[in-house]
Amino acid sequence: LTSVNSHSLIDEVADCLFSASRDRVPLVRQQVLSTLGQLATRAEENVTYLRSQSLLPFLYSFLKDPERCVRDMAAKVLAHTGSRGELVLVEGVLQDGHAVTRAAAGYGLRFVGPKCIRTLLLALNDKDPHVCRAVGQSIEAIGVSNIINSLKDRSPEVRKSVLSSCHEILSIISLVPNSNSLSKTLHKLEKAIQQME
């Protein structure tokens, strides 16, 4: 294919995917988001529809989809789009006005990994228990050992900040429904950070 023909084909595929994203079937929407994420990675900002400035707001809008599988896929794709997607998730979990969106963004941060631990700990202060649950599950999914390995390369100030957040959260954790597992994880994290000092 010539360059003009391949761009035309990509435009047609993107148009078809964007149209299919409005399908009533959740699994169709989920697969559309996954495919758009894969195409955007391959396009490397060279295709207008798949550039971050166009795609990220589009993906973000699916964090409030009525179906969890669609929200989860949108969050996962955002996490895998690099630093811009990470920033969108961080802002979403901390600032969005809708609890469903904050919870989905919190879920997505597990794919960003341990470097977002301070954001996740801060998000545990959310007033909505669904957000706290999603964020807590992300912390558990990342794992204490991964968080500690990440903190080894960070400044003492960052480690102290994480430790302080752990103390704060542990003092109010009883307010979070089904928080025994999270409490154990935070106690392990707290102890491991103290041993680093």
PDB file of C-alpha atoms in Angstrom:
ATOM      1  CA  LEU A   1       0.000   0.000   0.000  1.00  0.00           C
ATOM      2  CA  THR A   2       1.141   3.483  -0.693  1.00  0.00           C
ATOM      3  CA  SER A   3       1.391   5.971   2.103  1.00  0.00           C
ATOM      4  CA  VAL A   4      -1.819   7.706   0.982  1.00  0.00           C
ATOM      5  CA  ASN A   5      -3.728   4.423   0.739  1.00  0.00           C
ATOM      6  CA  SER A   6      -2.491   3.182   4.136  1.00  0.00           C
ATOM      7  CA  HIS A   7      -3.525   6.463   5.793  1.00  0.00           C
ATOM      8  CA  SER A   8      -6.907   6.170   4.125  1.00  0.00           C
ATOM      9  CA  LEU A   9      -7.271   2.601   5.379  1.00  0.00           C
ATOM     10  CA  ILE A  10      -6.230   3.564   8.902  1.00  0.00           C
ATOM     11  CA  ASP A  11      -8.760   6.418   8.848  1.00  0.00           C
ATOM     12  CA  GLU A  12     -11.495   3.988   7.801  1.00  0.00           C
ATOM     13  CA  VAL A  13     -10.555   1.488  10.511  1.00  0.00           C
ATOM     14  CA  ALA A  14     -10.434   4.219  13.158  1.00  0.00           C
ATOM     15  CA  ASP A  15     -13.802   5.574  12.018  1.00  0.00           C
ATOM     16  CA  CYS A  16     -15.289   2.074  12.215  1.00  0.00           C
ATOM     17  CA  LEU A  17     -13.865   1.551  15.727  1.00  0.00           C
ATOM     18  CA  PHE A  18     -15.122   4.898  16.998  1.00  0.00           C
ATOM     19  CA  SER A  19     -18.574   4.066  15.648  1.00  0.00           C
ATOM     20  CA  ALA A  20     -18.492   0.614  17.252  1.00  0.00           C
ATOM     21  CA  SER A  21     -17.589   2.185  20.603  1.00  0.00           C
ATOM     22  CA  ARG A  22     -21.248   3.232  20.877  1.00  0.00           C
ATOM     23  CA  ASP A  23     -22.474  -0.360  20.508  1.00  0.00           C
ATOM     24  CA  ARG A  24     -24.993  -1.516  23.135  1.00  0.00           C
ATOM     25  CA  VAL A  25     -23.039  -4.740  23.790  1.00  0.00           C
ATOM     26  CA  PRO A  26     -20.429  -4.159  26.521  1.00  0.00           C
ATOM     27  CA  LEU A  27     -17.975  -6.726  25.153  1.00  0.00           C
ATOM     28  CA  VAL A  28     -17.938  -4.908  21.819  1.00  0.00           C
ATOM     29  CA  ARG A  29     -17.118  -1.609  23.551  1.00  0.00           C
ATOM     30  CA  GLN A  30     -14.455  -3.365  25.619  1.00  0.00           C
ATOM     31  CA  GLN A  31     -12.758  -4.840  22.549  1.00  0.00           C
ATOM     32  CA  VAL A  32     -12.952  -1.545  20.687  1.00  0.00           C
ATOM     33  CA  LEU A  33     -11.050   0.176  23.496  1.00  0.00           C
ATOM     34  CA  SER A  34      -8.455  -2.595  23.572  1.00  0.00           C
ATOM     35  CA  THR A  35      -7.969  -2.385  19.807  1.00  0.00           C
ATOM     36  CA  LEU A  36      -7.719   1.405  19.843  1.00  0.00           C
ATOM     37  CA  GLY A  37      -5.037   1.125  22.532  1.00  0.00           C
ATOM     38  CA  GLN A  38      -3.048  -1.343  20.449  1.00  0.00           C
ATOM     39  CA  LEU A  39      -3.379   0.776  17.309  1.00  0.00           C
ATOM     40  CA  ALA A  40      -2.353   3.928  19.176  1.00  0.00           C
ATOM     41  CA  THR A  41       0.773   2.188  20.462  1.00  0.00           C
ATOM     42  CA  ARG A  42       1.729   1.144  16.933  1.00  0.00           C
ATOM     43  CA  ALA A  43       0.854   4.517  15.408  1.00  0.00           C
ATOM     44  CA  GLU A  44       3.253   6.362  17.767  1.00  0.00           C
ATOM     45  CA  GLU A  45       1.382   9.673  17.537  1.00  0.00           C
ATOM     46  CA  ASN A  46       1.451   9.603  13.704  1.00  0.00           C
ATOM     47  CA  VAL A  47      -2.282   9.090  13.147  1.00  0.00           C
ATOM     48  CA  THR A  48      -4.497  12.050  14.014  1.00  0.00           C
ATOM     49  CA  TYR A  49      -7.357  10.053  15.571  1.00  0.00           C
ATOM     50  CA  LEU A  50      -4.945   8.006  17.662  1.00  0.00           C
ATOM     51  CA  ARG A  51      -2.837  10.836  19.059  1.00  0.00           C
ATOM     52  CA  SER A  52      -2.916  11.322  22.814  1.00  0.00           C
ATOM     53  CA  GLN A  53      -4.712  14.657  22.619  1.00  0.00           C
ATOM     54  CA  SER A  54      -7.611  12.962  20.806  1.00  0.00           C
ATOM     55  CA  LEU A  55      -7.566   9.462  22.229  1.00  0.00           C
ATOM     56  CA  LEU A  56      -7.035  10.101  25.955  1.00  0.00           C
ATOM     57  CA  PRO A  57     -10.189  12.199  26.484  1.00  0.00           C
ATOM     58  CA  PHE A  58     -12.123   9.638  24.452  1.00  0.00           C
ATOM     59  CA  LEU A  59     -10.824   6.755  26.611  1.00  0.00           C
ATOM     60  CA  TYR A  60     -11.417   8.753  29.790  1.00  0.00           C
ATOM     61  CA  SER A  61     -15.087   9.131  28.906  1.00  0.00           C
ATOM     62  CA  PHE A  62     -15.426   5.337  29.198  1.00  0.00           C
ATOM     63  CA  LEU A  63     -14.354   5.386  32.854  1.00  0.00           C
ATOM     64  CA  LYS A  64     -17.997   6.148  33.623  1.00  0.00           C
ATOM     65  CA  ASP A  65     -19.459   3.487  31.308  1.00  0.00           C
ATOM     66  CA  PRO A  66     -22.323   1.590  32.986  1.00  0.00           C
ATOM     67  CA  GLU A  67     -20.453  -1.713  32.583  1.00  0.00           C
ATOM     68  CA  ARG A  68     -17.429  -2.505  34.712  1.00  0.00           C
ATOM     69  CA  CYS A  69     -15.643  -4.535  32.026  1.00  0.00           C
ATOM     70  CA  VAL A  70     -15.668  -1.468  29.767  1.00  0.00           C
ATOM     71  CA  ARG A  71     -14.490   0.867  32.543  1.00  0.00           C
ATOM     72  CA  ASP A  72     -11.695  -1.542  33.453  1.00  0.00           C
ATOM     73  CA  MET A  73     -10.498  -1.789  29.857  1.00  0.00           C
ATOM     74  CA  ALA A  74     -10.540   1.988  29.434  1.00  0.00           C
ATOM     75  CA  ALA A  75      -8.474   2.348  32.612  1.00  0.00           C
ATOM     76  CA  LYS A  76      -6.029  -0.340  31.527  1.00  0.00           C
ATOM     77  CA  VAL A  77      -5.542   1.211  28.087  1.00  0.00           C
ATOM     78  CA  LEU A  78      -5.007   4.637  29.668  1.00  0.00           C
ATOM     79  CA  ALA A  79      -2.369   3.165  31.995  1.00  0.00           C
ATOM     80  CA  HIS A  80      -0.518   1.690  29.046  1.00  0.00           C
ATOM     81  CA  THR A  81      -0.447   4.924  27.045  1.00  0.00           C
ATOM     82  CA  GLY A  82       2.522   6.289  28.973  1.00  0.00           C
ATOM     83  CA  SER A  83       2.998   9.326  31.171  1.00  0.00           C
ATOM     84  CA  ARG A  84       0.056  11.251  29.693  1.00  0.00           C
ATOM     85  CA  GLY A  85      -2.310   8.370  30.413  1.00  0.00           C
ATOM     86  CA  GLU A  86      -0.862   8.049  33.905  1.00  0.00           C
ATOM     87  CA  LEU A  87      -1.502  11.734  34.551  1.00  0.00           C
ATOM     88  CA  VAL A  88      -5.099  11.373  33.328  1.00  0.00           C
ATOM     89  CA  LEU A  89      -5.637   8.483  35.773  1.00  0.00           C
ATOM     90  CA  VAL A  90      -4.008  10.358  38.666  1.00  0.00           C
ATOM     91  CA  GLU A  91      -6.199  13.398  38.075  1.00  0.00           C
ATOM     92  CA  GLY A  92      -9.220  11.136  37.665  1.00  0.00           C
ATOM     93  CA  VAL A  93      -8.782   9.216  40.908  1.00  0.00           C
ATOM     94  CA  LEU A  94      -8.164  12.381  42.916  1.00  0.00           C
ATOM     95  CA  GLN A  95     -10.398  14.979  41.287  1.00  0.00           C
ATOM     96  CA  ASP A  96     -13.241  13.579  39.214  1.00  0.00           C
ATOM     97  CA  GLY A  97     -16.705  14.416  40.512  1.00  0.00           C
ATOM     98  CA  HIS A  98     -18.093  10.920  39.868  1.00  0.00           C
ATOM     99  CA  ALA A  99     -17.221   8.067  42.225  1.00  0.00           C
ATOM    100  CA  VAL A 100     -17.525   5.504  39.421  1.00  0.00           C
ATOM    101  CA  THR A 101     -14.861   7.338  37.431  1.00  0.00           C
ATOM    102  CA  ARG A 102     -12.585   7.732  40.468  1.00  0.00           C
ATOM    103  CA  ALA A 103     -12.873   4.009  41.209  1.00  0.00           C
ATOM    104  CA  ALA A 104     -12.097   3.095  37.598  1.00  0.00           C
ATOM    105  CA  ALA A 105      -9.082   5.422  37.575  1.00  0.00           C
ATOM    106  CA  GLY A 106      -7.906   3.825  40.832  1.00  0.00           C
ATOM    107  CA  TYR A 107      -8.191   0.431  39.179  1.00  0.00           C
ATOM    108  CA  GLY A 108      -6.148   1.651  36.223  1.00  0.00           C
ATOM    109  CA  LEU A 109      -3.293   2.840  38.414  1.00  0.00           C
ATOM    110  CA  ARG A 110      -2.449  -0.774  39.300  1.00  0.00           C
ATOM    111  CA  PHE A 111      -1.144  -1.076  35.725  1.00  0.00           C
ATOM    112  CA  VAL A 112       1.022   2.003  36.183  1.00  0.00           C
ATOM    113  CA  GLY A 113       2.684   0.196  39.071  1.00  0.00           C
ATOM    114  CA  PRO A 114       4.436   1.109  42.312  1.00  0.00           C
ATOM    115  CA  LYS A 115       5.530   4.575  41.240  1.00  0.00           C
ATOM    116  CA  CYS A 116       1.959   5.777  41.862  1.00  0.00           C
ATOM    117  CA  ILE A 117       1.788   4.550  45.486  1.00  0.00           C
ATOM    118  CA  ARG A 118       1.571   8.064  46.946  1.00  0.00           C
ATOM    119  CA  THR A 119      -1.415   8.845  44.728  1.00  0.00           C
ATOM    120  CA  LEU A 120      -3.113   5.585  45.691  1.00  0.00           C
ATOM    121  CA  LEU A 121      -2.557   6.200  49.398  1.00  0.00           C
ATOM    122  CA  LEU A 122      -3.948   9.708  49.039  1.00  0.00           C
ATOM    123  CA  ALA A 123      -6.974   8.323  47.177  1.00  0.00           C
ATOM    124  CA  LEU A 124      -7.748   6.029  50.124  1.00  0.00           C
ATOM    125  CA  ASN A 125      -9.070   9.178  51.827  1.00  0.00           C
ATOM    126  CA  ASP A 126     -11.970   9.243  49.353  1.00  0.00           C
ATOM    127  CA  LYS A 127     -15.387   9.414  51.006  1.00  0.00           C
ATOM    128  CA  ASP A 128     -16.875   6.774  48.682  1.00  0.00           C
ATOM    129  CA  PRO A 129     -16.284   3.167  49.834  1.00  0.00           C
ATOM    130  CA  HIS A 130     -16.277   1.881  46.239  1.00  0.00           C
ATOM    131  CA  VAL A 131     -13.364   4.149  45.394  1.00  0.00           C
ATOM    132  CA  CYS A 132     -11.497   3.084  48.534  1.00  0.00           C
ATOM    133  CA  ARG A 133     -12.087  -0.564  47.699  1.00  0.00           C
ATOM    134  CA  ALA A 134     -10.813  -0.182  44.126  1.00  0.00           C
ATOM    135  CA  VAL A 135      -7.764   1.778  45.262  1.00  0.00           C
ATOM    136  CA  GLY A 136      -7.023  -0.705  48.056  1.00  0.00           C
ATOM    137  CA  GLN A 137      -7.238  -3.594  45.623  1.00  0.00           C
ATOM    138  CA  SER A 138      -4.800  -1.798  43.341  1.00  0.00           C
ATOM    139  CA  ILE A 139      -2.313  -1.365  46.181  1.00  0.00           C
ATOM    140  CA  GLU A 140      -2.637  -5.065  46.986  1.00  0.00           C
ATOM    141  CA  ALA A 141      -2.272  -6.002  43.300  1.00  0.00           C
ATOM    142  CA  ILE A 142       0.933  -3.975  42.993  1.00  0.00           C
ATOM    143  CA  GLY A 143       2.307  -5.692  46.088  1.00  0.00           C
ATOM    144  CA  VAL A 144       4.492  -4.643  48.984  1.00  0.00           C
ATOM    145  CA  SER A 145       7.717  -6.035  47.495  1.00  0.00           C
ATOM    146  CA  ASN A 146       7.237  -4.071  44.249  1.00  0.00           C
ATOM    147  CA  ILE A 147       6.464  -0.911  46.190  1.00  0.00           C
ATOM    148  CA  ILE A 148       9.543  -1.343  48.387  1.00  0.00           C
ATOM    149  CA  ASN A 149      11.779  -1.998  45.367  1.00  0.00           C
ATOM    150  CA  SER A 150      10.448   1.184  43.802  1.00  0.00           C
ATOM    151  CA  LEU A 151      11.013   3.183  46.997  1.00  0.00           C
ATOM    152  CA  LYS A 152      14.666   2.089  47.174  1.00  0.00           C
ATOM    153  CA  ASP A 153      15.374   4.349  44.215  1.00  0.00           C
ATOM    154  CA  ARG A 154      13.415   7.278  45.644  1.00  0.00           C
ATOM    155  CA  SER A 155      14.513  10.006  48.005  1.00  0.00           C
ATOM    156  CA  PRO A 156      14.185   9.683  51.787  1.00  0.00           C
ATOM    157  CA  GLU A 157      11.522  12.398  51.640  1.00  0.00           C
ATOM    158  CA  VAL A 158       9.355  10.266  49.357  1.00  0.00           C
ATOM    159  CA  ARG A 159       9.760   7.255  51.657  1.00  0.00           C
ATOM    160  CA  LYS A 160       8.807   9.401  54.664  1.00  0.00           C
ATOM    161  CA  SER A 161       5.768  10.681  52.794  1.00  0.00           C
ATOM    162  CA  VAL A 162       4.629   7.137  52.000  1.00  0.00           C
ATOM    163  CA  LEU A 163       5.258   6.089  55.597  1.00  0.00           C
ATOM    164  CA  SER A 164       3.278   9.065  56.896  1.00  0.00           C
ATOM    165  CA  SER A 165       0.402   8.223  54.549  1.00  0.00           C
ATOM    166  CA  CYS A 166       0.434   4.616  55.768  1.00  0.00           C
ATOM    167  CA  HIS A 167       0.212   5.816  59.394  1.00  0.00           C
ATOM    168  CA  GLU A 168      -2.670   8.128  58.531  1.00  0.00           C
ATOM    169  CA  ILE A 169      -4.609   5.499  56.578  1.00  0.00           C
ATOM    170  CA  LEU A 170      -4.075   2.815  59.210  1.00  0.00           C
ATOM    171  CA  SER A 171      -5.578   5.109  61.821  1.00  0.00           C
ATOM    172  CA  ILE A 172      -8.846   5.341  59.862  1.00  0.00           C
ATOM    173  CA  ILE A 173      -8.847   2.037  57.987  1.00  0.00           C
ATOM    174  CA  SER A 174     -11.588   0.567  60.120  1.00  0.00           C
ATOM    175  CA  LEU A 175     -13.981   2.866  58.245  1.00  0.00           C
ATOM    176  CA  VAL A 176     -13.251   1.081  54.942  1.00  0.00           C
ATOM    177  CA  PRO A 177     -15.515  -1.935  54.371  1.00  0.00           C
ATOM    178  CA  ASN A 178     -13.722  -5.286  54.004  1.00  0.00           C
ATOM    179  CA  SER A 179     -10.364  -3.700  54.779  1.00  0.00           C
ATOM    180  CA  ASN A 180      -8.614  -6.526  56.652  1.00  0.00           C
ATOM    181  CA  SER A 181      -6.485  -7.499  53.674  1.00  0.00           C
ATOM    182  CA  LEU A 182      -5.616  -3.882  52.901  1.00  0.00           C
ATOM    183  CA  SER A 183      -4.768  -3.277  56.544  1.00  0.00           C
ATOM    184  CA  LYS A 184      -2.342  -6.210  56.515  1.00  0.00           C
ATOM    185  CA  THR A 185      -0.761  -4.928  53.303  1.00  0.00           C
ATOM    186  CA  LEU A 186      -0.315  -1.429  54.721  1.00  0.00           C
ATOM    187  CA  HIS A 187       1.158  -2.797  57.970  1.00  0.00           C
ATOM    188  CA  LYS A 188       3.685  -4.818  55.918  1.00  0.00           C
ATOM    189  CA  LEU A 189       4.496  -1.759  53.840  1.00  0.00           C
ATOM    190  CA  GLU A 190       4.886   0.403  56.925  1.00  0.00           C
ATOM    191  CA  LYS A 191       7.237  -2.107  58.557  1.00  0.00           C
ATOM    192  CA  ALA A 192       9.314  -2.551  55.390  1.00  0.00           C
ATOM    193  CA  ILE A 193       9.743   1.223  54.988  1.00  0.00           C
ATOM    194  CA  GLN A 194      10.767   1.596  58.618  1.00  0.00           C
ATOM    195  CA  GLN A 195      13.440  -1.061  58.065  1.00  0.00           C
ATOM    196  CA  MET A 196      14.783   0.931  55.129  1.00  0.00           C
ATOM    197  CA  GLU A 197      15.457   3.982  57.307  1.00  0.00           C
TER     198      GLU A 197
END
